[in-house]
Tab-separated table of C-alpha atoms in Angstrom:
chain	number	residue	atom	x	y	z
A	134	UNK	CA	1.039	-3.936	-127.444
A	135	UNK	CA	0.836	-1.079	-125.341
A	136	UNK	CA	3.824	1.370	-125.716
A	137	UNK	CA	4.614	3.287	-122.337
A	138	UNK	CA	4.511	6.658	-124.075
A	139	UNK	CA	0.985	5.987	-125.525
A	140	UNK	CA	-0.224	5.019	-121.959
A	141	UNK	CA	1.304	8.181	-120.520
A	142	UNK	CA	-0.269	10.419	-123.397
A	143	UNK	CA	-3.585	8.775	-122.717
A	144	UNK	CA	-3.441	9.509	-119.000
A	145	UNK	CA	-2.350	13.085	-119.693
A	146	UNK	CA	-5.290	13.625	-121.884
A	147	UNK	CA	-7.759	12.072	-119.450
A	148	UNK	CA	-6.251	14.283	-116.826
A	149	UNK	CA	-6.670	17.341	-118.871
A	150	UNK	CA	-10.280	16.396	-119.856
A	151	UNK	CA	-10.973	15.975	-115.960
A	152	UNK	CA	-9.460	19.509	-115.315
A	153	UNK	CA	-11.444	20.876	-118.012
A	154	UNK	CA	-14.722	19.628	-116.591
A	155	UNK	CA	-13.810	21.086	-113.025
A	156	UNK	CA	-13.159	24.328	-114.753
A	157	UNK	CA	-16.904	24.141	-116.009
A	158	UNK	CA	-18.197	23.659	-112.765
A	159	UNK	CA	-16.021	26.411	-111.391
A	160	UNK	CA	-17.310	28.719	-114.194
A	161	UNK	CA	-20.704	27.639	-113.549
A	162	UNK	CA	-20.626	28.727	-109.809
A	163	UNK	CA	-19.372	32.254	-110.968
A	164	UNK	CA	-22.159	32.416	-113.319
A	165	UNK	CA	-25.155	30.935	-111.177
A	166	UNK	CA	-23.938	31.775	-107.728
A	167	UNK	CA	-27.314	33.642	-106.942
A	168	UNK	CA	-29.206	30.219	-107.893
A	169	UNK	CA	-29.861	27.856	-105.269
A	170	UNK	CA	-26.648	25.580	-105.995
A	171	UNK	CA	-25.606	22.769	-104.353
A	172	UNK	CA	-22.627	20.455	-104.623
A	173	UNK	CA	-24.974	17.341	-105.424
A	174	UNK	CA	-26.372	18.964	-108.462
A	175	UNK	CA	-23.072	20.547	-109.664
A	176	UNK	CA	-21.530	16.969	-109.460
A	177	UNK	CA	-24.596	15.472	-111.318
A	178	UNK	CA	-24.188	17.640	-114.120
A	179	UNK	CA	-20.717	16.653	-114.891
A	180	UNK	CA	-21.325	12.879	-114.085
A	181	UNK	CA	-19.687	12.785	-110.762
A	182	UNK	CA	-20.346	11.845	-107.233
A	183	UNK	CA	-20.539	14.671	-104.831
A	184	UNK	CA	-17.511	13.536	-102.736
A	185	UNK	CA	-15.285	12.925	-105.912
A	186	UNK	CA	-16.112	16.254	-107.327
A	187	UNK	CA	-15.378	18.111	-103.813
A	188	UNK	CA	-12.233	16.189	-103.492
A	189	UNK	CA	-11.002	16.707	-107.209
A	190	UNK	CA	-12.019	20.410	-106.987
A	191	UNK	CA	-10.053	20.865	-103.804
A	192	UNK	CA	-7.054	19.322	-105.519
A	193	UNK	CA	-7.317	21.627	-108.398
A	194	UNK	CA	-8.091	24.812	-106.783
A	195	UNK	CA	-7.258	24.543	-103.442
A	196	UNK	CA	-10.526	24.768	-101.791
A	197	UNK	CA	-14.136	22.880	-101.999
A	198	UNK	CA	-16.819	23.857	-104.233
A	199	UNK	CA	-18.924	24.627	-101.531
A	200	UNK	CA	-16.121	27.113	-100.080
A	201	UNK	CA	-15.746	28.751	-103.464
A	202	UNK	CA	-19.346	29.396	-103.990
A	203	UNK	CA	-19.725	30.900	-100.586
A	204	UNK	CA	-16.551	33.039	-101.284
A	205	UNK	CA	-18.053	34.196	-104.563
A	206	UNK	CA	-21.453	34.981	-102.781
A	207	UNK	CA	-19.778	36.959	-100.221
A	208	UNK	CA	-17.765	38.962	-102.836
A	209	UNK	CA	-20.973	39.947	-104.709
A	210	UNK	CA	-22.632	40.757	-101.133
A	211	UNK	CA	-19.994	43.285	-100.546
A	212	UNK	CA	-20.832	45.065	-103.838
A	213	UNK	CA	-24.351	45.198	-103.222
A	214	UNK	CA	-24.014	46.347	-99.525
A	215	UNK	CA	-21.715	49.082	-100.857
A	216	UNK	CA	-24.888	50.397	-102.918
A	217	UNK	CA	-26.561	51.110	-99.681
A	218	UNK	CA	-30.343	50.619	-101.106
A	219	UNK	CA	-30.564	46.882	-100.045
A	220	UNK	CA	-31.003	45.597	-96.385
A	221	UNK	CA	-28.696	42.796	-95.177
A	222	UNK	CA	-31.503	40.310	-95.470
A	223	UNK	CA	-32.356	41.421	-99.150
A	224	UNK	CA	-28.554	41.101	-99.936
A	225	UNK	CA	-28.273	37.605	-98.459
A	226	UNK	CA	-31.153	36.331	-100.609
A	227	UNK	CA	-29.804	38.174	-103.527
A	228	UNK	CA	-26.611	36.437	-103.604
A	229	UNK	CA	-28.316	32.936	-103.232
A	230	UNK	CA	-27.960	32.419	-99.659
A	231	UNK	CA	-30.906	30.496	-97.935
A	232	UNK	CA	-29.643	31.007	-94.423
A	233	UNK	CA	-29.189	34.441	-92.934
A	234	UNK	CA	-27.326	32.801	-90.066
A	235	UNK	CA	-24.742	31.056	-92.481
A	236	UNK	CA	-24.289	34.181	-94.670
A	237	UNK	CA	-23.533	36.217	-91.564
A	238	UNK	CA	-20.911	33.675	-90.347
A	239	UNK	CA	-19.113	33.419	-93.511
A	240	UNK	CA	-19.329	37.027	-94.327
A	241	UNK	CA	-17.801	37.893	-90.900
A	242	UNK	CA	-14.959	35.528	-91.363
A	243	UNK	CA	-14.164	36.681	-94.752
A	244	UNK	CA	-14.544	40.533	-94.622
A	245	UNK	CA	-13.634	40.862	-90.746
A	246	UNK	CA	-16.888	42.269	-89.626
A	247	UNK	CA	-20.827	41.432	-90.017
A	248	UNK	CA	-22.686	42.556	-92.933
A	249	UNK	CA	-24.623	45.120	-91.096
A	250	UNK	CA	-21.441	46.756	-89.878
A	251	UNK	CA	-19.969	46.598	-93.364
A	252	UNK	CA	-23.196	48.371	-94.689
A	253	UNK	CA	-23.034	51.154	-92.284
A	254	UNK	CA	-19.470	51.844	-92.727
A	255	UNK	CA	-20.017	51.894	-96.563
A	256	UNK	CA	-22.620	54.394	-96.037
A	257	UNK	CA	-20.535	56.524	-93.893
A	258	UNK	CA	-17.526	56.564	-96.288
A	259	UNK	CA	-19.870	57.398	-99.364
A	260	UNK	CA	-21.272	60.340	-97.130
A	261	UNK	CA	-17.609	61.314	-96.457
A	262	UNK	CA	-16.862	60.924	-100.197
A	263	UNK	CA	-19.673	63.047	-101.268
A	264	UNK	CA	-18.784	65.779	-98.927
A	265	UNK	CA	-15.373	65.801	-99.966
A	266	UNK	CA	-16.411	65.552	-103.509
A	267	UNK	CA	-14.695	62.436	-104.409
A	268	UNK	CA	-15.567	58.580	-104.867
A	269	UNK	CA	-14.710	56.038	-102.426
A	270	UNK	CA	-16.063	52.883	-100.952
A	271	UNK	CA	-15.646	51.035	-97.616
A	272	UNK	CA	-14.002	47.921	-97.024
A	273	UNK	CA	-11.619	48.487	-99.953
A	274	UNK	CA	-8.109	48.317	-98.315
A	275	UNK	CA	-6.404	48.651	-101.871
A	276	UNK	CA	-7.062	51.415	-104.441
A	277	UNK	CA	-8.430	50.091	-107.402
A	278	UNK	CA	-8.718	53.274	-109.600
A	279	UNK	CA	-7.324	53.040	-112.904
A	280	UNK	CA	-6.727	49.222	-112.739
A	281	UNK	CA	-8.266	47.139	-115.340
A	282	UNK	CA	-11.635	46.023	-114.027
A	283	UNK	CA	-10.937	42.310	-114.217
A	284	UNK	CA	-7.643	42.865	-112.076
A	285	UNK	CA	-9.368	45.150	-109.597
A	286	UNK	CA	-12.076	42.207	-109.166
A	287	UNK	CA	-9.173	39.752	-108.269
A	288	UNK	CA	-7.304	42.017	-105.980
A	289	UNK	CA	-10.681	43.006	-104.093
A	290	UNK	CA	-12.202	39.261	-104.250
A	291	UNK	CA	-12.278	37.722	-100.686
A	292	UNK	CA	-9.821	34.654	-100.376
A	293	UNK	CA	-10.643	31.812	-98.618
A	294	UNK	CA	-7.929	30.879	-96.187
A	295	UNK	CA	-6.784	34.642	-96.188
A	296	UNK	CA	-9.444	35.821	-93.940
A	297	UNK	CA	-9.053	38.928	-91.627
A	298	UNK	CA	-7.042	37.534	-88.626
A	299	UNK	CA	-9.318	37.257	-85.560
A	300	UNK	CA	-7.539	40.201	-83.641
A	301	UNK	CA	-8.308	42.676	-86.324
A	302	UNK	CA	-12.098	42.064	-85.912
A	303	UNK	CA	-13.690	45.124	-84.406
A	304	UNK	CA	-15.448	44.471	-81.001
A	305	UNK	CA	-18.731	45.908	-82.155
B	295	UNK	CA	8.827	57.495	-128.346
B	296	UNK	CA	6.013	56.349	-130.587
B	297	UNK	CA	5.037	52.821	-129.418
B	298	UNK	CA	1.721	50.938	-129.909
B	299	UNK	CA	0.678	47.767	-128.484
B	300	UNK	CA	0.748	45.676	-131.741
B	301	UNK	CA	0.205	41.885	-130.759
B	302	UNK	CA	-0.297	40.170	-127.731
B	303	UNK	CA	-0.559	36.325	-127.575
B	304	UNK	CA	-3.012	33.796	-126.099
B	305	UNK	CA	-2.252	29.795	-126.118
B	306	UNK	CA	-4.326	27.392	-127.801
B	307	UNK	CA	-4.610	23.690	-127.547
B	308	UNK	CA	-6.561	23.192	-130.458
B	309	UNK	CA	-5.810	25.538	-133.440
B	310	UNK	CA	-8.939	25.024	-135.366
B	311	UNK	CA	-11.544	25.300	-132.339
B	312	UNK	CA	-9.577	28.814	-131.245
B	313	UNK	CA	-9.676	29.939	-134.694
B	314	UNK	CA	-13.251	29.156	-135.141
B	315	UNK	CA	-14.111	31.165	-131.921
B	316	UNK	CA	-12.191	34.302	-132.683
B	317	UNK	CA	-13.033	34.242	-136.442
B	318	UNK	CA	-16.538	33.024	-136.335
B	319	UNK	CA	-17.813	33.739	-132.909
B	320	UNK	CA	-16.064	37.075	-132.191
B	321	UNK	CA	-15.974	38.154	-135.664
B	322	UNK	CA	-12.311	38.856	-136.178
B	323	UNK	CA	-10.447	38.782	-139.229
B	324	UNK	CA	-7.486	36.329	-139.912
B	325	UNK	CA	-4.206	38.080	-140.719
B	326	UNK	CA	-1.890	35.261	-141.014
B	327	UNK	CA	-1.994	31.633	-140.437
B	328	UNK	CA	1.473	29.693	-140.302
B	329	UNK	CA	2.687	26.217	-139.114
B	330	UNK	CA	0.816	23.113	-139.223
B	331	UNK	CA	-0.591	20.450	-136.657
B	332	UNK	CA	-0.850	21.677	-133.297
B	333	UNK	CA	2.140	24.008	-134.100
B	334	UNK	CA	0.260	26.785	-135.771
B	335	UNK	CA	0.453	30.743	-135.064
B	336	UNK	CA	-2.614	32.606	-136.125
B	337	UNK	CA	-2.701	36.221	-136.085
B	338	UNK	CA	-6.281	37.548	-135.638
B	339	UNK	CA	-7.903	40.912	-134.991
B	340	UNK	CA	-10.814	42.993	-135.201
B	341	UNK	CA	-11.906	44.282	-138.618
B	342	UNK	CA	-10.760	48.164	-139.234
B	343	UNK	CA	-8.189	48.015	-136.463
B	344	UNK	CA	-5.158	46.668	-138.467
B	345	UNK	CA	-2.658	47.976	-135.744
B	346	UNK	CA	-3.976	45.854	-133.048
B	347	UNK	CA	-3.547	41.805	-133.229
B	348	UNK	CA	-4.044	38.613	-131.066
B	349	UNK	CA	-1.487	35.780	-131.951
B	350	UNK	CA	-3.197	32.556	-131.105
B	351	UNK	CA	0.046	30.577	-130.432
B	352	UNK	CA	0.905	26.886	-129.143
B	353	UNK	CA	1.683	26.971	-125.644
B	354	UNK	CA	5.022	26.455	-124.230
B	355	UNK	CA	6.662	26.204	-127.819
B	356	UNK	CA	10.095	27.643	-126.552
B	357	UNK	CA	12.584	24.589	-126.389
B	358	UNK	CA	13.788	25.857	-123.058
B	359	UNK	CA	10.363	24.934	-121.407
B	360	UNK	CA	10.907	21.680	-119.577
B	361	UNK	CA	8.511	18.887	-119.707
B	362	UNK	CA	7.284	19.394	-116.122
B	363	UNK	CA	6.949	23.056	-116.971
B	364	UNK	CA	4.852	22.122	-120.145
B	365	UNK	CA	2.718	19.749	-118.152
B	366	UNK	CA	1.947	22.611	-115.648
B	367	UNK	CA	1.057	25.027	-118.257
B	368	UNK	CA	-1.387	22.617	-120.124
B	369	UNK	CA	-3.101	21.697	-116.990
B	370	UNK	CA	-3.434	25.519	-115.817
B	371	UNK	CA	-4.892	26.076	-119.104
B	372	UNK	CA	-7.297	23.019	-118.806
B	373	UNK	CA	-8.484	24.308	-115.331
B	374	UNK	CA	-8.779	28.023	-116.541
B	375	UNK	CA	-5.930	29.691	-114.578
B	376	UNK	CA	-3.452	30.404	-117.239
B	377	UNK	CA	-4.382	32.882	-120.171
B	378	UNK	CA	-6.878	35.855	-120.213
B	379	UNK	CA	-7.785	39.004	-122.212
B	380	UNK	CA	-9.875	42.032	-121.625
B	381	UNK	CA	-11.714	43.365	-124.570
B	382	UNK	CA	-14.232	46.075	-124.810
B	383	UNK	CA	-17.324	46.868	-126.915
B	384	UNK	CA	-19.753	49.732	-126.861
B	385	UNK	CA	-22.986	47.380	-126.956
B	386	UNK	CA	-22.121	44.739	-124.295
B	387	UNK	CA	-25.668	43.368	-124.360
B	388	UNK	CA	-25.783	42.547	-128.176
B	389	UNK	CA	-22.160	41.262	-128.029
B	390	UNK	CA	-23.117	39.121	-125.177
B	391	UNK	CA	-26.152	37.526	-127.028
B	392	UNK	CA	-24.005	37.049	-130.170
B	393	UNK	CA	-21.175	35.217	-128.563
B	394	UNK	CA	-23.491	33.233	-126.209
B	395	UNK	CA	-25.313	32.149	-129.271
B	396	UNK	CA	-22.122	30.672	-130.668
B	397	UNK	CA	-22.313	27.821	-128.245
B	398	UNK	CA	-19.738	29.429	-125.857
B	399	UNK	CA	-18.983	28.710	-122.251
B	400	UNK	CA	-20.172	31.551	-120.236
B	401	UNK	CA	-18.556	32.595	-116.929
B	402	UNK	CA	-20.373	35.913	-116.169
B	403	UNK	CA	-23.564	37.392	-117.729
B	404	UNK	CA	-23.202	41.207	-118.195
B	405	UNK	CA	-23.035	42.779	-114.685
B	406	UNK	CA	-22.557	46.188	-113.238
B	407	UNK	CA	-19.407	45.847	-111.197
B	408	UNK	CA	-18.500	48.017	-107.900
B	409	UNK	CA	-15.620	49.634	-109.442
B	410	UNK	CA	-17.779	51.472	-112.001
B	411	UNK	CA	-17.809	49.230	-115.020
B	412	UNK	CA	-20.435	46.732	-116.600
B	413	UNK	CA	-18.659	43.636	-117.979
B	414	UNK	CA	-19.322	39.824	-118.889
B	415	UNK	CA	-17.082	36.840	-119.329
B	416	UNK	CA	-16.545	33.668	-121.527
B	417	UNK	CA	-14.062	30.835	-121.892
B	418	UNK	CA	-12.206	30.401	-125.189
B	419	UNK	CA	-12.032	26.780	-126.284
B	420	UNK	CA	-8.281	26.638	-124.746
B	421	UNK	CA	-9.598	27.772	-121.441
B	422	UNK	CA	-8.420	31.504	-121.750
B	423	UNK	CA	-10.753	33.842	-120.055
B	424	UNK	CA	-12.157	36.528	-122.398
B	425	UNK	CA	-13.430	39.319	-120.344
B	426	UNK	CA	-15.330	42.016	-122.251
B	427	UNK	CA	-16.315	45.445	-120.707
B	428	UNK	CA	-18.886	47.990	-121.938
B	429	UNK	CA	-17.398	51.153	-123.475
B	430	UNK	CA	-19.060	54.318	-122.087
């Protein structure tokens, strides 16, 4: 005898367990983005096939795990480039990208300028800020001063599918 | 006006698991524990700071929440996009080691952020993001 409400409860419990598994994958990407992660390994560790994980992840979070991973890497790259003491190639490898070409392409899509231009602009902004005796950062189109850090992190995070429109990209 | 931030709340989906995390892993004291089963309201807070509490509460307990809304909330909790809180400590590395040793899901190791702070992040058992930043 299987009561319909028992069945519904079982299905919902399974759905919540599946979502929690996806959450662990996403958290692992956040934590280990600088490692040579790939979707096959992520999927294997939660006993899913790569295709199934990608579909389920996209359904839950609106983008594929690969896209989420690259966004996370680019986000960290902007922070490292702003520091000014690392080259673009060093930053590329520091955030776990094995290919400078893929890194540059994705960076440009998300940030609106290539990493080299971003680094130069950050250095200029830092010089100007030093001259003016204030702190500042390039590439930040929003003021984050006074915000709780986790909120600042969210509002400055590059967002997949909210890339800078092509027309706004500088020609250089 | 003299207003303090007295209690803020985080949802739980397994009261005993959440209690174990906040009491045994974070070391908070338990200030009250009422209700039973899944309907439990547990007030916890850091020792020596009786003016600030976190209420661990069942999600969507308001009878005005519809079945669909309740499902959405529990799904958001499971996928980790619902509740979050920001804590702070003077010794981030020691805190991180202790919390990590408590078999907690780590979201971020201690890291220097570009906006001038250093922080780390964990999940509590209900999927809430617990971010801890360094006081300096």
